[in-house]
Amino acid sequence: MSYRRPVPMIGDASSAAERAAAPDAWALRDDLASLERVVGARRDIRRFRPDPVPDDVLTAVLTAGHRGPSVGHSQPWRFVVVTEAATRDAAALMADRCRLRQAAGMAEESARGLLDLRLEGIREAPVGVVVACDRRTPAAGVLGRATFPDADLWSCAAAIENIWLTARAHGLGLGWVTLFEPAELADLLGLPDGVETLGWLCLGWPDERPPEPGLERAGWSKRLPLEQVVMRERWTERDAPTSHLRAPEPADVVAARDRSDDLLTVPGSLGVLDAVLDRITALHAVDGRGTLVVAAADHAVTAYDISAFDPSVTADVARATREGTSMGAVAARAAGLDVELIDAGIACSRGDLVTSDALDELAYAGLLALGRERGRALVGVGPVALGEVGVGNTTVAAALAAALLDVPADEVVGRGSSADAAMLDRKRDVVTRALARVGRVPAADAVRRLGGGELAVLTGIVLGVAEEGGVIVLDGLATSVCALAAVRLEPAVAAHLVAGQRSREKAHVLVLRELGLEPLLDLRIRAGEGVGAALATGLLKDALELRRGVARTSSV
């Protein structure tokens, strides 16, 4: 007598005999070709269209991630969906900083190669998805993690691959960005302790359709033959492959890039200038003569003999600026810029940093407000270049940079103009004592306590210009550290900044790196007064004219 096999109403209805008779019967043969195409066509996308991703498509992509395999069925992934511009801007700034930090540790040629690569599209992609791993469950409590504690992270990586392939099948592009300090990204998103990020996924409709991986096409690497990565039974030593990992709104950003893509020239032909032009064009604030704003003030810290020049030089240069004969004013005129001088405390004795704050609260509030007001008013007449005059302010700027970057005096104090070794030692001592006096100072209070009149005004100008959607061209260390103070207060300011130059001051490169900016000029300029900013603004104007005049191509 034979009996029918009980067939479960749920779960696996197949029998061992059926599986033995046809071990490949589980295959989805009709879908294999499609799967192969999707896997083969997956690409790391860096350029995106601004068009929104429909909610149902986004849900389908995230559902695929949620269906990923997880150790012990722990499902440790959490998907943080980001669409707000402020969060994207802050994340993009973090990525810019890390990119420059990595390049700084490379040989010069390798660093230039890295900086030429486009490695993220955080500002352009309409959706950001941060995959986080909730690791708060003890490893011993999850099947499979007691022996491999990091298997939860592997599970999240598998979820990302599901998301990536599903996005590709829907025609979406995805770029996986890991140019972050994990703790900074976690802090931006408010992740609790025990939850770790796996980077930022840029998701949107692609503005590129690469036939092969971008780094392969750029000549950084090529796909290894399968036989070089497959071993049988045990590890077999082979020669290791060469490492190639050597040390505004999305619509506006994309529209600006669109306008440059049809120029009769190869993409990226102007190098750093192209990236800057795309960004500032998206701000719609580059037309017009523009203005060089020079803020001037004296500093009581000169009493410690930290400058080779008499404090009276501040007033002399300020007067020449008014008359149009200072270096900054002449450079501005050559660049077609108007000049505005702001007296932020000439011949005014205030705190000396070592024993007292640079500014009291009332004076600081007034100067910051003055700068903010002038910054807002100047946006309508073109880019705003910044300059400063103040004997002793390289010491002041170094102290402020040290506080904002949380580094010791030795890392930020430079020689300044005409100083000797003994004076350099005195500058270090002054900065060290000032930092010891204030301790860890909040960014919102740093300029008041360690800055000075012209730095307060310049910080206000940066904030005011950014608030009105304008473009700020920075000069040397003093203007750049003001920009850093402004970015600490409002990260979105970073999108409005252009590094006009890199000066010889030791701290300047650290500040620019923190701002995620590459300088347009590196001429070892020591002059303040906005000379470098004026020269760089003239270069930007010329480059914009070049774009307007170059022939355009057509897709037909």
mmCIF file of C-alpha atoms in Angstrom, residues 199-326:
data_model
loop_
_atom_site.group_PDB
_atom_site.id
_atom_site.type_symbol
_atom_site.label_atom_id
_atom_site.label_comp_id
_atom_site.label_asym_id
_atom_site.label_seq_id
_atom_site.Cartn_x
_atom_site.Cartn_y
_atom_site.Cartn_z
ATOM 1 C CA GLY A 199 28.672 55.338 4.418
ATOM 2 C CA TRP A 200 26.277 57.355 2.291
ATOM 3 C CA LEU A 201 24.358 56.042 -0.737
ATOM 4 C CA CYS A 202 23.611 58.677 -3.395
ATOM 5 C CA LEU A 203 20.403 57.645 -5.134
ATOM 6 C CA GLY A 204 18.754 59.225 -8.162
ATOM 7 C CA TRP A 205 18.348 59.158 -11.915
ATOM 8 C CA PRO A 206 21.848 58.985 -13.412
ATOM 9 C CA ASP A 207 23.324 61.778 -15.488
ATOM 10 C CA GLU A 208 25.884 59.344 -16.895
ATOM 11 C CA ARG A 209 25.637 55.863 -18.353
ATOM 12 C CA PRO A 210 29.131 54.440 -18.036
ATOM 13 C CA PRO A 211 29.812 51.271 -20.044
ATOM 14 C CA GLU A 212 32.460 50.186 -17.521
ATOM 15 C CA PRO A 213 33.415 51.109 -13.942
ATOM 16 C CA GLY A 214 34.581 54.704 -13.605
ATOM 17 C CA LEU A 215 37.947 53.959 -11.993
ATOM 18 C CA GLU A 216 38.661 51.345 -14.651
ATOM 19 C CA ARG A 217 37.841 53.834 -17.373
ATOM 20 C CA ALA A 218 40.043 56.461 -15.702
ATOM 21 C CA GLY A 219 42.950 54.054 -15.805
ATOM 22 C CA TRP A 220 43.254 53.536 -12.069
ATOM 23 C CA SER A 221 42.649 49.807 -12.223
ATOM 24 C CA LYS A 222 41.219 47.024 -14.317
ATOM 25 C CA ARG A 223 39.154 44.011 -13.381
ATOM 26 C CA LEU A 224 41.325 41.079 -12.410
ATOM 27 C CA PRO A 225 40.843 37.794 -14.267
ATOM 28 C CA LEU A 226 38.644 35.383 -12.328
ATOM 29 C CA GLU A 227 41.457 32.863 -11.991
ATOM 30 C CA GLN A 228 43.506 35.360 -9.978
ATOM 31 C CA VAL A 229 40.868 35.608 -7.258
ATOM 32 C CA VAL A 230 39.730 31.962 -7.053
ATOM 33 C CA MET A 231 41.752 29.400 -5.086
ATOM 34 C CA ARG A 232 41.115 25.696 -4.590
ATOM 35 C CA GLU A 233 41.175 23.961 -1.222
ATOM 36 C CA ARG A 234 43.613 26.395 0.418
ATOM 37 C CA TRP A 235 45.256 29.809 0.060
ATOM 38 C CA THR A 236 47.915 29.963 -2.603
ATOM 39 C CA GLU A 237 50.365 32.844 -2.596
ATOM 40 C CA ARG A 238 50.519 34.951 -5.718
ATOM 41 C CA ASP A 239 52.013 38.343 -6.475
ATOM 42 C CA ALA A 240 49.663 40.843 -4.912
ATOM 43 C CA PRO A 241 47.845 43.087 -7.403
ATOM 44 C CA THR A 242 48.937 46.712 -7.415
ATOM 45 C CA SER A 243 46.889 48.805 -5.015
ATOM 46 C CA HIS A 244 45.056 51.691 -6.611
ATOM 47 C CA LEU A 245 43.891 53.062 -3.290
ATOM 48 C CA ARG A 246 46.969 55.156 -2.747
ATOM 49 C CA ALA A 247 47.454 57.037 0.134
ATOM 50 C CA PRO A 248 22.340 74.889 -3.694
ATOM 51 C CA GLU A 249 19.976 72.574 -4.681
ATOM 52 C CA PRO A 250 20.482 69.502 -6.801
ATOM 53 C CA ALA A 251 18.528 70.956 -9.718
ATOM 54 C CA ASP A 252 20.696 74.076 -9.754
ATOM 55 C CA VAL A 253 23.929 72.127 -9.396
ATOM 56 C CA VAL A 254 22.989 69.795 -12.234
ATOM 57 C CA ALA A 255 21.702 72.621 -14.422
ATOM 58 C CA ALA A 256 25.029 74.433 -14.032
ATOM 59 C CA ARG A 257 26.903 71.289 -14.989
ATOM 60 C CA ASP A 258 24.554 70.713 -17.913
ATOM 61 C CA ARG A 259 25.482 74.103 -19.308
ATOM 62 C CA SER A 260 29.171 73.220 -19.184
ATOM 63 C CA ASP A 261 28.843 69.702 -20.561
ATOM 64 C CA ASP A 262 28.089 70.802 -24.112
ATOM 65 C CA LEU A 263 31.158 73.037 -24.423
ATOM 66 C CA LEU A 264 33.555 72.128 -27.214
ATOM 67 C CA THR A 265 36.150 70.793 -24.790
ATOM 68 C CA VAL A 266 36.823 67.637 -22.851
ATOM 69 C CA PRO A 267 35.025 67.336 -19.476
ATOM 70 C CA GLY A 268 37.100 68.764 -16.671
ATOM 71 C CA SER A 269 39.456 70.552 -19.044
ATOM 72 C CA LEU A 270 39.906 73.454 -16.621
ATOM 73 C CA GLY A 271 40.674 71.210 -13.662
ATOM 74 C CA VAL A 272 39.889 72.769 -10.282
ATOM 75 C CA LEU A 273 38.371 75.766 -12.054
ATOM 76 C CA ASP A 274 35.685 73.623 -13.693
ATOM 77 C CA ALA A 275 34.476 72.279 -10.361
ATOM 78 C CA VAL A 276 34.439 75.774 -8.849
ATOM 79 C CA LEU A 277 32.675 77.288 -11.862
ATOM 80 C CA ASP A 278 29.950 74.635 -11.812
ATOM 81 C CA ARG A 279 29.371 75.262 -8.122
ATOM 82 C CA ILE A 280 29.325 79.043 -8.156
ATOM 83 C CA THR A 281 27.252 79.187 -11.347
ATOM 84 C CA ALA A 282 24.604 77.178 -9.533
ATOM 85 C CA LEU A 283 24.378 80.012 -6.993
ATOM 86 C CA HIS A 284 23.259 82.524 -9.668
ATOM 87 C CA ALA A 285 25.419 85.203 -8.037
ATOM 88 C CA VAL A 286 28.510 85.483 -10.206
ATOM 89 C CA ASP A 287 27.477 88.226 -12.616
ATOM 90 C CA GLY A 288 28.392 91.835 -11.902
ATOM 91 C CA ARG A 289 31.616 93.667 -11.086
ATOM 92 C CA GLY A 290 31.948 92.266 -7.608
ATOM 93 C CA THR A 291 33.575 93.819 -4.560
ATOM 94 C CA LEU A 292 36.774 93.427 -2.582
ATOM 95 C CA VAL A 293 35.932 94.072 1.068
ATOM 96 C CA VAL A 294 38.933 94.893 3.234
ATOM 97 C CA ALA A 295 38.384 94.942 7.001
ATOM 98 C CA ALA A 296 41.040 96.637 9.144
ATOM 99 C CA ALA A 297 41.762 96.646 12.883
ATOM 100 C CA ASP A 298 44.612 96.902 15.339
ATOM 101 C CA HIS A 299 45.475 94.247 17.914
ATOM 102 C CA ALA A 300 46.669 94.652 21.483
ATOM 103 C CA VAL A 301 48.577 91.376 21.174
ATOM 104 C CA THR A 302 51.351 93.313 19.394
ATOM 105 C CA ALA A 303 52.493 94.385 22.868
ATOM 106 C CA TYR A 304 54.093 90.934 23.158
ATOM 107 C CA ASP A 305 56.506 91.767 20.301
ATOM 108 C CA ILE A 306 55.043 89.243 17.865
ATOM 109 C CA SER A 307 55.171 91.425 14.745
ATOM 110 C CA ALA A 308 58.071 92.904 12.807
ATOM 111 C CA PHE A 309 56.018 96.007 11.992
ATOM 112 C CA ASP A 310 54.820 98.955 14.021
ATOM 113 C CA PRO A 311 51.040 98.928 14.625
ATOM 114 C CA SER A 312 50.775 102.258 12.803
ATOM 115 C CA VAL A 313 51.186 100.343 9.528
ATOM 116 C CA THR A 314 47.560 99.219 9.847
ATOM 117 C CA ALA A 315 46.299 102.795 9.493
ATOM 118 C CA ASP A 316 48.721 103.534 6.644
ATOM 119 C CA VAL A 317 47.570 100.539 4.556
ATOM 120 C CA ALA A 318 43.929 101.279 5.358
ATOM 121 C CA ARG A 319 44.355 104.862 4.124
ATOM 122 C CA ALA A 320 46.043 103.650 0.943
ATOM 123 C CA THR A 321 43.173 101.223 0.419
ATOM 124 C CA ARG A 322 40.676 104.077 0.638
ATOM 125 C CA GLU A 323 42.743 106.039 -1.855
ATOM 126 C CA GLY A 324 43.012 103.069 -4.215
ATOM 127 C CA THR A 325 46.794 102.733 -3.982
ATOM 128 C CA SER A 326 47.309 99.751 -1.665
#
